[in-house]
Coordinates of C-alpha atoms and ligand atoms in Angstrom, one line a residue:
M15 CA 0.1 0.0 0.2
D16 CA 1.2 3.4 -1.0
D17 CA 1.7 6.2 1.9
T18 CA -0.9 8.6 -0.5
A19 CA -3.5 5.9 -0.1
R20 CA -3.0 5.9 3.7
S21 CA -3.1 9.8 3.9
T22 CA -6.0 10.5 1.3
Q23 CA -8.2 13.0 3.6
A24 CA -5.5 12.8 6.4
N25 CA -7.6 15.6 8.3
D26 CA -10.5 13.0 8.4
T27 CA -13.5 15.2 7.0
V28 CA -16.0 14.2 4.7
A29 CA -14.8 15.5 1.3
Y30 CA -18.3 14.8 -1.0
D31 CA -21.1 16.8 -0.8
G32 CA -24.6 14.8 -1.0
L33 CA -25.6 11.6 -2.5
R34 CA -24.9 12.7 -6.2
D35 CA -21.4 13.9 -5.4
W36 CA -21.1 10.8 -3.8
I37 CA -21.8 8.6 -6.7
E38 CA -19.7 10.9 -8.9
K39 CA -16.7 10.3 -6.6
V40 CA -17.3 6.5 -6.1
D41 CA -17.6 6.4 -10.0
G42 CA -13.8 8.2 -9.9
L43 CA -12.4 5.1 -7.6
G44 CA -13.7 3.1 -10.7
E45 CA -16.3 1.4 -8.0
L46 CA -20.0 2.3 -9.9
L47 CA -21.7 0.0 -12.3
R48 CA -24.4 1.2 -14.0
V49 CA -27.0 -0.9 -15.1
D50 CA -29.9 -0.1 -17.7
G51 CA -33.1 -2.1 -18.0
A52 CA -33.6 -4.3 -14.8
H53 CA -36.9 -4.7 -13.8
W54 CA -38.2 -3.5 -10.3
D55 CA -39.8 -6.7 -9.9
A56 CA -36.8 -8.9 -7.9
E57 CA -34.3 -8.4 -10.8
M58 CA -32.5 -5.1 -9.1
G59 CA -32.2 -7.2 -5.9
S60 CA -31.0 -10.5 -7.6
I61 CA -28.2 -8.6 -9.5
T62 CA -27.0 -6.9 -6.2
Q63 CA -27.0 -10.4 -4.6
M64 CA -25.0 -11.8 -7.3
M65 CA -22.3 -9.1 -7.3
T66 CA -21.8 -9.2 -3.6
E67 CA -22.3 -12.5 -2.2
K68 CA -18.7 -13.5 -2.7
S69 CA -16.9 -10.2 -3.4
R70 CA -15.0 -10.2 0.0
G71 CA -15.2 -6.5 0.0
D72 CA -14.9 -5.0 -3.4
A73 CA -18.5 -5.3 -4.8
P74 CA -19.4 -2.4 -6.7
A75 CA -22.4 0.3 -5.8
I76 CA -25.0 -0.2 -8.4
L77 CA -27.2 2.6 -10.2
F78 CA -30.0 1.1 -12.0
D79 CA -31.7 3.4 -14.5
N80 CA -34.3 2.7 -17.5
I81 CA -36.4 0.9 -15.2
P82 CA -39.1 -0.8 -17.1
D83 CA -42.4 0.8 -16.6
Y84 CA -40.7 4.2 -15.3
P85 CA -39.1 7.3 -16.8
Q86 CA -35.5 7.6 -17.5
G87 CA -33.7 9.2 -14.5
F88 CA -35.9 7.6 -11.8
R89 CA -33.1 5.6 -10.5
T90 CA -32.2 3.3 -7.8
L91 CA -28.9 2.8 -6.0
Y92 CA -27.8 -0.6 -4.3
G93 CA -24.9 -1.7 -2.8
E94 CA -23.4 1.5 -1.5
F95 CA -21.2 0.0 1.5
S96 CA -20.2 -3.2 0.0
S97 CA -16.5 -1.9 -0.2
V98 CA -14.3 -0.6 2.3
R99 CA -12.9 2.2 0.2
R100 CA -16.7 3.2 0.2
V101 CA -17.3 3.0 3.6
A102 CA -14.1 5.1 4.5
M103 CA -15.1 7.8 1.7
T104 CA -18.2 8.1 3.4
L105 CA -16.5 8.7 6.7
G106 CA -14.1 11.0 5.2
L107 CA -11.4 8.4 6.2
P108 CA -8.2 7.4 4.8
V109 CA -9.1 4.8 2.1
E110 CA -6.5 2.1 2.5
Y111 CA -6.0 -0.2 5.7
D112 CA -3.6 -2.9 6.5
R113 CA -6.4 -4.4 9.0
K114 CA -10.2 -4.3 8.8
C115 CA -10.0 -3.5 12.6
D116 CA -7.6 -0.6 11.6
I117 CA -10.6 1.5 9.9
V118 CA -12.5 0.8 13.1
Q119 CA -10.2 1.9 15.5
R120 CA -9.8 5.2 13.1
Y121 CA -13.3 5.8 13.1
H122 CA -13.6 5.1 16.8
E123 CA -10.9 7.8 17.2
R124 CA -12.7 10.3 14.9
M125 CA -16.0 10.1 17.0
Q126 CA -14.2 10.7 20.0
S127 CA -12.8 14.0 18.7
M128 CA -15.8 15.4 16.9
E129 CA -18.3 17.8 18.6
L130 CA -22.0 17.1 17.5
I131 CA -23.3 20.0 14.9
P132 CA -26.9 20.5 14.8
P133 CA -28.6 20.8 11.4
R134 CA -29.2 24.7 10.0
I135 CA -32.5 25.1 8.6
V136 CA -32.8 27.1 5.4
E137 CA -35.9 28.2 3.3
T138 CA -35.6 25.8 0.4
G139 CA -33.7 23.2 -1.4
A140 CA -33.6 20.7 -4.1
V141 CA -36.0 18.1 -2.1
M142 CA -38.8 21.1 -2.6
E143 CA -38.6 20.7 -6.6
N144 CA -41.6 18.4 -6.5
V145 CA -44.1 18.4 -3.6
Q146 CA -47.0 16.0 -3.7
A147 CA -50.1 16.5 -1.1
G148 CA -53.7 15.3 -1.3
D149 CA -54.6 13.4 -4.0
E150 CA -51.6 13.7 -5.9
I151 CA -49.9 11.7 -3.6
D152 CA -48.5 8.6 -5.2
V153 CA -45.5 6.4 -3.8
L154 CA -45.8 4.3 -6.7
K155 CA -44.8 7.2 -9.0
F156 CA -41.0 5.8 -8.3
P157 CA -39.8 2.5 -9.4
V158 CA -40.2 1.0 -6.1
P159 CA -38.4 -2.7 -5.9
R160 CA -39.8 -5.8 -4.5
H161 CA -36.3 -6.8 -3.7
H162 CA -36.2 -10.6 -3.1
E163 CA -38.2 -13.4 -5.2
K164 CA -40.4 -14.1 -2.1
D165 CA -41.0 -10.8 -0.7
N166 CA -44.8 -10.1 -0.7
A167 CA -44.9 -6.6 -1.5
R168 CA -42.8 -3.7 -2.8
Y169 CA -40.7 -1.8 0.0
I170 CA -40.0 1.7 -0.6
G171 CA -37.6 1.8 2.1
T172 CA -34.5 -0.4 3.0
A173 CA -31.4 1.8 3.1
N174 CA -33.6 4.7 4.5
C175 CA -33.7 7.3 7.2
V176 CA -36.8 7.2 9.3
I177 CA -37.0 10.7 11.6
T178 CA -39.1 10.7 14.9
R179 CA -39.3 13.1 17.8
D180 CA -39.3 12.1 21.1
P181 CA -42.3 13.3 22.7
D182 CA -40.7 14.0 26.0
N183 CA -37.8 16.3 25.1
G184 CA -38.1 16.9 21.7
K185 CA -34.8 15.3 20.4
Y186 CA -34.9 13.6 17.0
N187 CA -33.8 10.3 16.2
V188 CA -33.0 8.7 12.9
G189 CA -33.0 5.1 12.3
T190 CA -33.2 2.6 9.5
Y191 CA -36.3 0.8 9.6
R192 CA -38.0 -0.8 6.2
N193 CA -41.2 0.5 4.6
Q194 CA -43.5 -1.9 2.6
V195 CA -46.0 0.1 0.2
Y196 CA -49.3 -1.1 0.7
D197 CA -50.8 1.5 -1.7
A198 CA -50.2 4.7 -3.3
K199 CA -51.0 6.6 0.0
T200 CA -49.8 4.1 2.6
I201 CA -46.7 2.4 3.8
G202 CA -45.6 0.1 6.8
C203 CA -42.6 1.0 9.2
Q204 CA -41.4 -2.0 10.9
I205 CA -39.6 -1.2 14.2
T206 CA -38.2 -3.8 16.2
E207 CA -38.6 -3.5 20.0
G208 CA -36.0 -1.3 21.7
K209 CA -34.9 0.7 18.6
H210 CA -35.0 4.4 19.2
G211 CA -37.9 5.0 16.9
R212 CA -40.0 2.3 18.3
I213 CA -39.4 3.7 21.9
H214 CA -40.8 7.2 20.4
R215 CA -43.7 5.7 18.6
D216 CA -44.4 3.6 21.8
K217 CA -44.4 6.6 24.0
Y218 CA -47.2 8.3 21.7
F219 CA -48.9 5.5 21.4
E220 CA -49.4 5.1 25.5
R221 CA -50.4 8.6 25.4
G222 CA -53.0 7.4 22.9
E223 CA -51.4 10.0 20.7
E224 CA -50.5 9.8 16.7
C225 CA -46.7 9.4 15.9
K226 CA -45.4 11.6 13.1
F227 CA -42.6 10.3 10.8
V228 CA -40.3 11.6 8.0
I229 CA -39.1 9.0 6.1
L230 CA -36.0 9.8 3.5
V231 CA -35.7 7.1 1.0
G232 CA -33.0 8.5 -1.1
Q233 CA -30.2 10.6 0.9
D234 CA -26.5 11.4 1.8
P235 CA -25.1 7.9 2.3
L236 CA -23.4 8.8 5.4
L237 CA -26.7 9.7 7.0
Y238 CA -27.8 6.4 6.1
M239 CA -24.8 4.8 7.6
L240 CA -25.2 6.5 10.9
S241 CA -29.2 6.1 11.0
A242 CA -28.2 2.4 10.5
S243 CA -25.7 2.3 13.4
P244 CA -26.4 1.9 17.2
L245 CA -25.5 5.4 18.2
P246 CA -26.4 6.0 21.8
E247 CA -29.9 7.3 22.8
G248 CA -30.4 10.8 23.1
V249 CA -27.6 11.5 20.2
C250 CA -29.4 12.8 16.8
E251 CA -27.7 11.3 13.8
L252 CA -28.1 14.8 11.9
D253 CA -26.0 16.4 14.4
F254 CA -23.7 13.5 14.3
A255 CA -23.7 13.7 10.6
G256 CA -22.5 17.5 10.9
G257 CA -20.1 16.5 13.2
L258 CA -18.3 14.3 10.8
K259 CA -18.5 16.8 8.0
G260 CA -17.7 19.8 10.2
K261 CA -20.4 22.0 9.3
P262 CA -24.5 21.5 9.7
I263 CA -26.5 19.5 7.5
D264 CA -28.7 22.0 5.5
C265 CA -32.5 21.3 6.2
I266 CA -35.6 22.6 5.2
K267 CA -38.5 22.3 7.5
G268 CA -41.2 19.5 6.4
P269 CA -44.5 21.2 5.7
Y270 CA -46.9 18.5 7.4
T271 CA -44.3 17.5 10.4
G272 CA -42.1 20.7 10.9
F273 CA -38.9 18.0 11.3
P274 CA -35.9 19.0 9.5
I275 CA -35.3 17.4 6.3
P276 CA -32.3 17.5 4.5
A277 CA -32.6 19.8 1.8
D278 CA -30.4 17.8 -0.9
C279 CA -32.1 14.7 0.0
E280 CA -33.8 12.8 -3.1
I281 CA -37.2 11.8 -1.7
A282 CA -39.0 12.6 1.6
I283 CA -42.2 11.3 2.9
E284 CA -43.8 12.6 5.7
G285 CA -47.0 10.8 7.3
V286 CA -48.3 9.7 10.6
A287 CA -49.2 6.4 12.4
R288 CA -52.2 6.2 14.8
P289 CA -52.4 4.0 18.1
G290 CA -54.3 0.6 17.1
Q291 CA -54.3 1.2 13.5
V292 CA -52.4 -1.7 12.1
R293 CA -51.9 -3.9 8.8
E294 CA -50.2 -7.1 7.8
E295 CA -46.3 -6.3 7.5
G296 CA -44.1 -8.8 5.4
P297 CA -42.8 -11.6 5.0
F298 CA -39.7 -9.8 4.0
G299 CA -35.9 -11.5 3.1
E300 CA -34.3 -10.8 6.4
W301 CA -31.1 -9.6 7.5
M302 CA -30.2 -13.2 9.2
G303 CA -30.3 -14.5 5.7
Y304 CA -34.2 -16.1 6.0
Y305 CA -37.8 -15.4 5.7
S306 CA -37.9 -15.7 9.3
D307 CA -40.7 -13.3 10.0
D308 CA -44.2 -13.9 8.8
S309 CA -46.6 -11.7 8.0
V310 CA -47.4 -9.7 11.5
P311 CA -50.1 -6.9 12.0
R312 CA -48.1 -3.7 12.6
P313 CA -48.7 0.1 13.0
Y314 CA -48.7 1.8 9.1
V315 CA -48.1 5.5 8.1
E316 CA -50.5 7.5 6.3
I317 CA -48.6 9.5 4.1
K318 CA -49.3 13.3 4.1
T319 CA -46.6 14.5 1.7
I320 CA -44.0 13.6 -0.6
L321 CA -41.0 15.8 -1.6
H322 CA -38.4 14.8 -4.2
R323 CA -35.6 15.9 -7.0
N324 CA -36.2 16.1 -10.3
D325 CA -34.9 12.3 -11.4
P326 CA -34.7 11.0 -8.0
I327 CA -32.8 8.1 -6.7
I328 CA -34.2 5.5 -3.9
C329 CA -31.2 4.3 -1.9
C330 CA -31.7 0.3 -1.3
A331 CA -30.1 -2.3 1.0
P332 CA -32.3 -5.8 0.8
Q333 CA -30.5 -8.1 2.9
H334 CA -29.9 -11.8 2.2
K335 CA -27.9 -14.8 3.1
P336 CA -24.3 -13.7 3.8
V337 CA -22.2 -11.7 2.5
D338 CA -24.7 -8.9 2.1
E339 CA -23.9 -5.2 1.5
T340 CA -24.6 -4.2 5.0
G341 CA -21.9 -6.6 6.6
L342 CA -19.2 -4.3 6.3
L343 CA -21.5 -1.1 7.6
K344 CA -22.2 -3.1 10.7
G345 CA -18.4 -4.4 10.7
I346 CA -17.1 -1.1 10.9
A347 CA -20.1 1.2 12.3
G348 CA -21.3 -1.4 14.9
A349 CA -17.8 -2.3 15.8
A350 CA -16.8 1.0 16.4
E351 CA -19.6 1.5 18.7
I352 CA -18.4 -1.7 20.9
W353 CA -14.9 -0.2 21.1
R354 CA -16.0 3.1 22.5
A355 CA -18.4 1.3 25.1
L356 CA -15.4 -1.1 26.4
E357 CA -13.1 2.2 26.6
A358 CA -16.3 4.1 28.3
C359 CA -16.3 1.1 30.7
G360 CA -12.4 1.6 31.5
L361 CA -11.4 -1.7 29.9
P362 CA -7.6 -1.2 28.8
D363 CA -5.7 -2.1 25.7
I364 CA -8.5 -3.0 23.2
R365 CA -6.5 -3.7 19.9
G366 CA -9.1 -4.5 17.5
V367 CA -12.8 -5.1 17.2
W368 CA -14.6 -6.7 14.3
N369 CA -18.4 -7.9 13.4
H370 CA -17.5 -10.7 10.7
E371 CA -19.6 -10.3 7.7
G372 CA -20.7 -14.1 7.7
G373 CA -22.3 -14.0 11.3
P374 CA -23.9 -12.1 9.6
A375 CA -22.1 -9.0 11.2
T376 CA -23.3 -8.3 14.7
R377 CA -23.9 -11.9 15.5
F378 CA -20.2 -12.9 15.4
T379 CA -18.1 -10.2 17.4
A380 CA -14.3 -10.7 17.6
I381 CA -12.6 -8.5 19.9
Q382 CA -8.6 -8.2 20.3
I383 CA -7.1 -7.2 23.8
K384 CA -3.4 -7.3 25.3
Q385 CA -4.3 -8.9 28.2
R386 CA -3.4 -6.7 31.4
Y387 CA -5.1 -8.9 34.4
P388 CA -6.7 -12.1 35.2
G389 CA -10.4 -11.6 34.2
H390 CA -9.8 -9.0 31.7
A391 CA -10.9 -11.1 28.6
R392 CA -14.2 -11.9 30.7
N393 CA -14.6 -8.3 31.4
V394 CA -14.2 -7.5 27.6
L395 CA -16.7 -10.5 26.6
H396 CA -19.4 -9.3 29.1
V397 CA -19.5 -5.5 28.2
A398 CA -19.1 -6.0 24.7
A399 CA -22.0 -8.5 24.4
N400 CA -24.3 -5.9 26.5
C401 CA -23.3 -2.8 25.4
Q402 CA -25.7 -0.8 22.8
G403 CA -23.1 -1.9 19.8
G404 CA -23.5 -5.4 20.8
A405 CA -26.5 -6.2 22.9
Y406 CA -29.1 -6.5 19.9
A407 CA -29.6 -10.0 18.5
G408 CA -25.9 -11.0 19.0
K409 CA -25.1 -14.8 19.0
W410 CA -21.1 -15.3 19.4
T411 CA -18.8 -12.6 21.1
V412 CA -15.2 -14.0 21.1
V413 CA -12.0 -12.5 22.7
V414 CA -8.5 -13.2 21.5
D415 CA -5.2 -11.9 22.3
D416 CA -3.2 -9.2 20.6
D417 CA -1.2 -11.4 18.3
I418 CA -4.7 -12.9 16.7
D419 CA -5.9 -10.1 14.0
A420 CA -9.6 -9.9 15.2
G421 CA -10.8 -8.9 11.5
D422 CA -8.9 -12.3 10.2
L423 CA -11.6 -15.1 10.5
D424 CA -8.9 -18.0 9.9
Q425 CA -6.6 -16.4 12.8
V426 CA -9.9 -16.1 15.3
L427 CA -10.8 -19.9 14.1
W428 CA -7.4 -21.0 15.2
A429 CA -7.2 -19.1 18.4
M430 CA -10.7 -20.8 19.4
S431 CA -9.3 -24.0 18.5
T432 CA -6.1 -23.8 20.0
R433 CA -6.3 -21.6 23.2
F434 CA -9.8 -22.3 24.3
D435 CA -11.5 -25.0 26.6
P436 CA -15.1 -25.8 26.2
C437 CA -15.6 -26.3 29.9
S438 CA -14.0 -23.1 31.5
D439 CA -13.9 -20.9 28.6
I440 CA -17.5 -20.4 27.9
D441 CA -19.9 -18.3 29.5
I442 CA -23.9 -18.4 28.4
I443 CA -26.1 -15.0 28.7
Q444 CA -29.7 -16.2 29.0
K445 CA -33.0 -14.0 27.6
A446 CA -30.7 -11.3 25.8
W447 CA -32.7 -9.0 23.7
A448 CA -33.3 -10.6 20.5
S449 CA -35.0 -10.5 17.0
K450 CA -37.8 -12.4 15.7
R451 CA -35.6 -12.2 12.4
D452 CA -33.8 -14.7 14.3
P453 CA -34.7 -18.4 13.4
L454 CA -34.0 -19.4 17.1
Y455 CA -35.5 -17.1 18.9
L456 CA -37.0 -18.1 22.2
P457 CA -40.8 -17.9 23.5
G458 CA -41.0 -14.3 25.0
N459 CA -38.6 -13.0 22.1
F460 CA -35.2 -13.6 23.8
N461 CA -32.1 -15.4 22.9
N462 CA -29.2 -17.1 24.5
R463 CA -25.7 -16.3 23.4
I464 CA -22.3 -17.4 24.0
L465 CA -19.4 -15.8 25.1
V466 CA -16.2 -17.2 24.1
D467 CA -12.6 -16.7 25.9
A468 CA -9.9 -17.8 23.1
C469 CA -7.1 -16.0 24.9
I470 CA -4.2 -18.0 26.3
P471 CA -4.8 -18.6 29.7
Y472 CA -3.8 -15.6 31.6
D473 CA -1.1 -17.2 34.3
Q474 CA 0.7 -19.0 31.2
Y475 CA 0.6 -15.7 29.5
L476 CA 2.1 -13.9 32.1
K477 CA 5.0 -16.7 32.6
G478 CA 5.5 -17.2 28.9
S479 CA 4.6 -20.6 29.5
F480 CA 2.2 -21.4 26.5
P481 CA 3.8 -22.9 23.5
P482 CA 5.6 -20.7 21.3
V483 CA 3.9 -20.0 17.9
V484 CA 5.3 -21.5 14.8
D485 CA 5.5 -18.1 13.1
V486 CA 8.2 -16.4 10.8
S487 CA 9.8 -13.5 13.1
E488 CA 9.2 -9.7 12.3
E489 CA 13.1 -9.6 12.0
M490 CA 13.4 -12.5 9.7
R491 CA 10.3 -11.1 7.3
R492 CA 12.0 -7.7 7.2
R493 CA 15.5 -9.5 6.2
I494 CA 13.7 -11.6 3.5
R495 CA 11.8 -8.9 2.0
A496 CA 15.0 -6.2 1.6
K497 CA 17.0 -9.5 0.2
F498 CA 14.1 -10.8 -2.2
D499 CA 12.5 -7.5 -3.2
K500 CA 11.6 -9.3 -6.5
L501 CA 9.4 -12.1 -4.6
P502 CA 5.6 -11.1 -5.2
F503 CA 5.0 -11.3 -1.5
P504 CA 1.4 -9.9 -0.6
A505 CA 1.6 -6.3 0.5
Y506 CA 0.3 -7.3 4.0
Ligands
LIG18 C1 -30.4 -2.0 5.3 C2 -30.9 -2.0 6.7 C3 -32.2 -2.4 7.1 C4 -32.5 -2.4 8.4 N1 -34.3 -2.4 8.6 C5 -34.5 -2.4 10.0 C6 -35.8 -2.3 10.1 O1 -36.8 -2.8 9.2 N2 -36.3 -2.3 11.4 C7 -35.4 -2.1 12.3 O2 -35.8 -2.3 13.6 N3 -34.1 -2.3 12.2 C8 -33.5 -2.1 10.8 N4 -32.2 -2.0 10.6 C9 -31.5 -2.0 12.0 C10 -31.3 -0.4 12.6 O3 -31.3 0.3 11.5 C11 -30.3 -0.4 13.7 O4 -30.4 -1.1 14.5 C12 -30.3 1.4 14.1 O5 -29.2 1.3 14.9 C13 -31.5 1.5 14.4 O6 -31.5 3.0 14.9 P1 -31.6 3.4 16.3 O7 -30.4 2.8 17.2 O8 -31.6 5.1 16.4 O9 -32.7 2.8 16.9 C14 -31.9 -2.2 9.5 C15 -30.0 -2.0 9.3 C16 -29.8 -2.0 8.0 C17 -28.5 -1.7 7.6

C-alpha cells in the first residue's frame, strides 16, 4: 500500500457533498456499475446479491436506470457499502488499511474527537423541486422494487432514514427501519422493540397520541450509515453527520411535520401512524438470511406529503444470505460503537474489534486485547455483549489475544481451536435482547448467546509458558523482503 492512499483525507473530514457528488466520487474510484433495463420486480435485488455475495469487500455500488414502466432518470442505488473504500470515503477516512480493524479504530478515534453540530434550517432546497400532497400523493410514482423473489410486496424503504421526535424532550432520532408499500398513500414501518424510533412511537401510542414520521428513501450515504448504526440514545444522527462533516446539514422544515429534512435529499415522505391502526406487514427477506418473520400486524404510516428532486434516486439495501452489502457497514460502524463502550467502561488495551460479515455481522463479534490482568478477557466479553453496539440479537462474542487479528476469521478460528477450553472458557447469557428475525428466537422473544474466551490462559500468558507460535519473526520478514525484493509477497 502506498502512503498517498493511507493519507488521503488525512484530516479526516468528509470530502463529498450529498448523494449525487458521492456517486461521482465512487465512479472516480472505479467502483460504480451502471445497469440499464433491470426490472423493479426482483431483478435489481438479485443482480445486487449476485455481485456481492462472494466479493470479499470489493463489490461495486450499482446505479439502476431505465427501469421498465418508469421514466429514464428515476433511478435506484444498491450496494452503497459493499467496499471498505466506500465506507472509508463516506466517513471521511483514509481509504486503505492494513487490517480491517484499523478502519474501526480510526473511526472510533474520529468519533471521540468530534463535536456534534445541529442542522441549519434553510428556506428551501432541491428536495422541494416536486411536492405532492392530497390526491396527488403516489408513492408508486417511483420505481419501488420488490427486492427478493419471496417478498410479498414492494418496499420503498430499506437503505432509508426514518426521523421521529421524542415526545418527552423534543429530540430527533434517525433510524433505518423498512417500509412496505400497501398502496399509493400508505406504507409500513417495521421498527423492532427497543430501537429508538420504536421507543418514540410507543411513547406516543401509550398516551393515545399519533406519531409523525419523516422517511427519507434517498439521501446522503453518511446519514444512512449513521441511521443504521447503534449510536447512543439521545444522540441525533443529523447532529452526528454534521460533526463528521465539520459543518451543519442544511435542512428545510417539513411542511406537515415541521421536522428537519435534509434540503438535498432525493425523496422525503411525511406521514402519521395512529394507535391501534395496524396492517399485515412482511414477510420480507431478513438480515439473518431467512424469511423468518411471517406476516404480522404492525402500525402503518398514512402519507401526508411527498417531496422529491427531479430524477430522484431511491437508495436500497435488501439483505440476504451472507455476505450482503450491509456486512461492512455493521462490521465498521457497529464495531466502532462496541470499541467506544469498552473504553467508556475503562477496559484497557483494546487492539481491535470486528463484526464478521458471515455472522452476519453483529451475530459474531471478535475483540482483540492485550491481556493486562486475570479476568480482563471476561470483562471485555460481558461488556461487548451487553453494550448498545453489541446487545441486540448477538450470538457469538469472542475475545482473542493481541497476536491474533480480530478481523481475520482464519486467525480467530485458530485461536478458538487452540486457546480455548470448552468447559472453562465459555459463559452463556440467557434471556438477552433478541430479534424475531432470528430463526431460533425463544418464546417471549429472547435469545441465549455464547461468550468465548479464546485468549491464552492468563497465568500461562504471564509466565510465557504457553507453547511458542510457529511463525516467521518480524526481523526475519524484514530481512527476507529486503534480500528478495522481487518476490511477489502480498503487501500485508
Ligand atoms: C439495510 C438495513 C435495514 C434495516 N431494517 C431495519 C428494520 O426494518 N427495522 C429495525 O428495527 N431495524 C432495522 N435495521 C437496523 C437498525 O437500523 C439499527 O439497529 C439502528 O441502530 C436503529 O437505529 P436506532 O439505534 O436509532 O434505533 C436495519 C439496518 C440496515 C443496515
